[in-house]
mmCIF file of C-alpha atoms in Angstrom:
data_model
loop_
_atom_site.group_PDB
_atom_site.id
_atom_site.type_symbol
_atom_site.label_atom_id
_atom_site.label_comp_id
_atom_site.label_asym_id
_atom_site.label_seq_id
_atom_site.Cartn_x
_atom_site.Cartn_y
_atom_site.Cartn_z
ATOM 1 C CA MET A 1 21.884 -12.169 -3.565
ATOM 2 C CA SER A 2 18.450 -13.338 -2.514
ATOM 3 C CA LYS A 3 15.534 -11.068 -3.333
ATOM 4 C CA LEU A 4 14.340 -10.219 0.165
ATOM 5 C CA HIS A 5 10.869 -8.815 0.794
ATOM 6 C CA LEU A 6 9.513 -7.092 3.904
ATOM 7 C CA VAL A 7 5.830 -7.263 4.858
ATOM 8 C CA PHE A 8 4.464 -4.731 7.321
ATOM 9 C CA GLY A 9 1.385 -2.658 7.984
ATOM 10 C CA GLY A 10 -0.460 -0.405 10.318
ATOM 11 C CA ARG A 11 -3.116 2.224 10.731
ATOM 12 C CA VAL A 12 -3.071 4.958 8.074
ATOM 13 C CA THR A 13 -4.389 8.509 8.364
ATOM 14 C CA ASP A 14 -6.132 8.210 4.979
ATOM 15 C CA PRO A 15 -7.051 4.868 3.366
ATOM 16 C CA GLN A 16 -5.968 6.248 -0.026
ATOM 17 C CA THR A 17 -2.363 6.741 1.133
ATOM 18 C CA LEU A 18 0.474 5.001 2.934
ATOM 19 C CA ASP A 19 0.781 7.754 5.539
ATOM 20 C CA PHE A 20 1.018 5.636 8.684
ATOM 21 C CA ALA A 21 -0.573 7.286 11.724
ATOM 22 C CA ASP A 22 2.022 6.022 14.209
ATOM 23 C CA PRO A 23 5.117 4.403 12.689
ATOM 24 C CA SER A 24 6.209 3.207 16.134
ATOM 25 C CA LYS A 25 3.193 0.884 16.155
ATOM 26 C CA LEU A 26 3.769 -0.770 12.761
ATOM 27 C CA ASP A 27 3.067 -4.488 12.614
ATOM 28 C CA VAL A 28 6.172 -6.054 11.063
ATOM 29 C CA VAL A 29 4.995 -9.386 9.686
ATOM 30 C CA GLY A 30 8.462 -10.450 8.587
ATOM 31 C CA VAL A 31 11.178 -10.662 5.978
ATOM 32 C CA PHE A 32 10.742 -13.284 3.256
ATOM 33 C CA PRO A 33 13.168 -14.816 0.746
ATOM 34 C CA ASP A 34 10.898 -14.435 -2.293
ATOM 35 C CA TYR A 35 7.839 -12.551 -3.488
ATOM 36 C CA ALA A 36 5.549 -15.586 -3.390
ATOM 37 C CA SER A 37 6.043 -16.182 0.329
ATOM 38 C CA ALA A 38 5.842 -12.440 1.051
ATOM 39 C CA GLU A 39 2.575 -12.194 -0.870
ATOM 40 C CA LYS A 40 1.144 -15.135 1.075
ATOM 41 C CA ALA A 41 2.039 -13.424 4.374
ATOM 42 C CA TRP A 42 0.660 -10.091 3.119
ATOM 43 C CA ARG A 43 -2.651 -11.710 2.142
ATOM 44 C CA ALA A 44 -2.977 -13.361 5.556
ATOM 45 C CA ALA A 45 -2.254 -10.111 7.412
ATOM 46 C CA ALA A 46 -4.560 -8.061 5.205
ATOM 47 C CA GLN A 47 -7.351 -10.633 5.557
ATOM 48 C CA ARG A 48 -7.195 -10.371 9.368
ATOM 49 C CA THR A 49 -7.970 -6.642 9.096
ATOM 50 C CA VAL A 50 -10.234 -6.655 6.049
ATOM 51 C CA ASP A 51 -13.075 -4.917 7.922
ATOM 52 C CA ASP A 52 -10.849 -2.029 9.069
ATOM 53 C CA ALA A 53 -10.404 0.439 6.183
ATOM 54 C CA GLU A 54 -7.688 2.309 8.068
ATOM 55 C CA MET A 55 -5.345 -0.698 8.245
ATOM 56 C CA ARG A 56 -2.947 -1.228 5.336
ATOM 57 C CA TYR A 57 -0.312 -3.896 4.733
ATOM 58 C CA VAL A 58 2.406 -3.662 2.094
ATOM 59 C CA VAL A 59 5.191 -5.713 0.538
ATOM 60 C CA VAL A 60 8.504 -3.866 0.197
ATOM 61 C CA HIS A 61 11.125 -5.180 -2.215
ATOM 62 C CA LEU A 62 14.185 -4.909 0.033
ATOM 63 C CA HIS A 63 16.507 -6.083 -2.720
ATOM 64 C CA ARG A 64 15.552 -2.981 -4.738
ATOM 65 C CA LEU A 65 16.559 -0.762 -1.826
ATOM 66 C CA LEU A 66 19.767 -2.636 -1.065
ATOM 67 C CA GLU A 67 21.002 -2.957 -4.662
ATOM 68 C CA PRO A 68 18.868 -0.809 -6.998
ATOM 69 C CA ASP A 69 21.079 -1.471 -10.035
ATOM 70 C CA LEU A 70 20.225 -5.186 -10.053
ATOM 71 C CA ASP A 71 16.716 -4.547 -11.436
ATOM 72 C CA LYS A 72 17.863 -2.222 -14.231
ATOM 73 C CA PRO A 73 18.053 -3.728 -17.723
ATOM 74 C CA ALA A 74 21.534 -4.246 -19.118
ATOM 75 C CA ALA A 75 22.585 -1.556 -21.590
#
């Protein structure tokens, strides 16, 4: 399974949190096949809004949500 990553962001109610003010207005940058390409997209999106403290972009490890046992060490 590929290790998919989602990059999205939006306006937050508090810059110290990830409490998005209006989830219906999230900016979905895209889904990426690896962390390196997701990080590149995240940096580009974050740079566009660097002067707006209430905008946050994040990288979500979709593979950890889809198959959480894959990242656990073998016993």
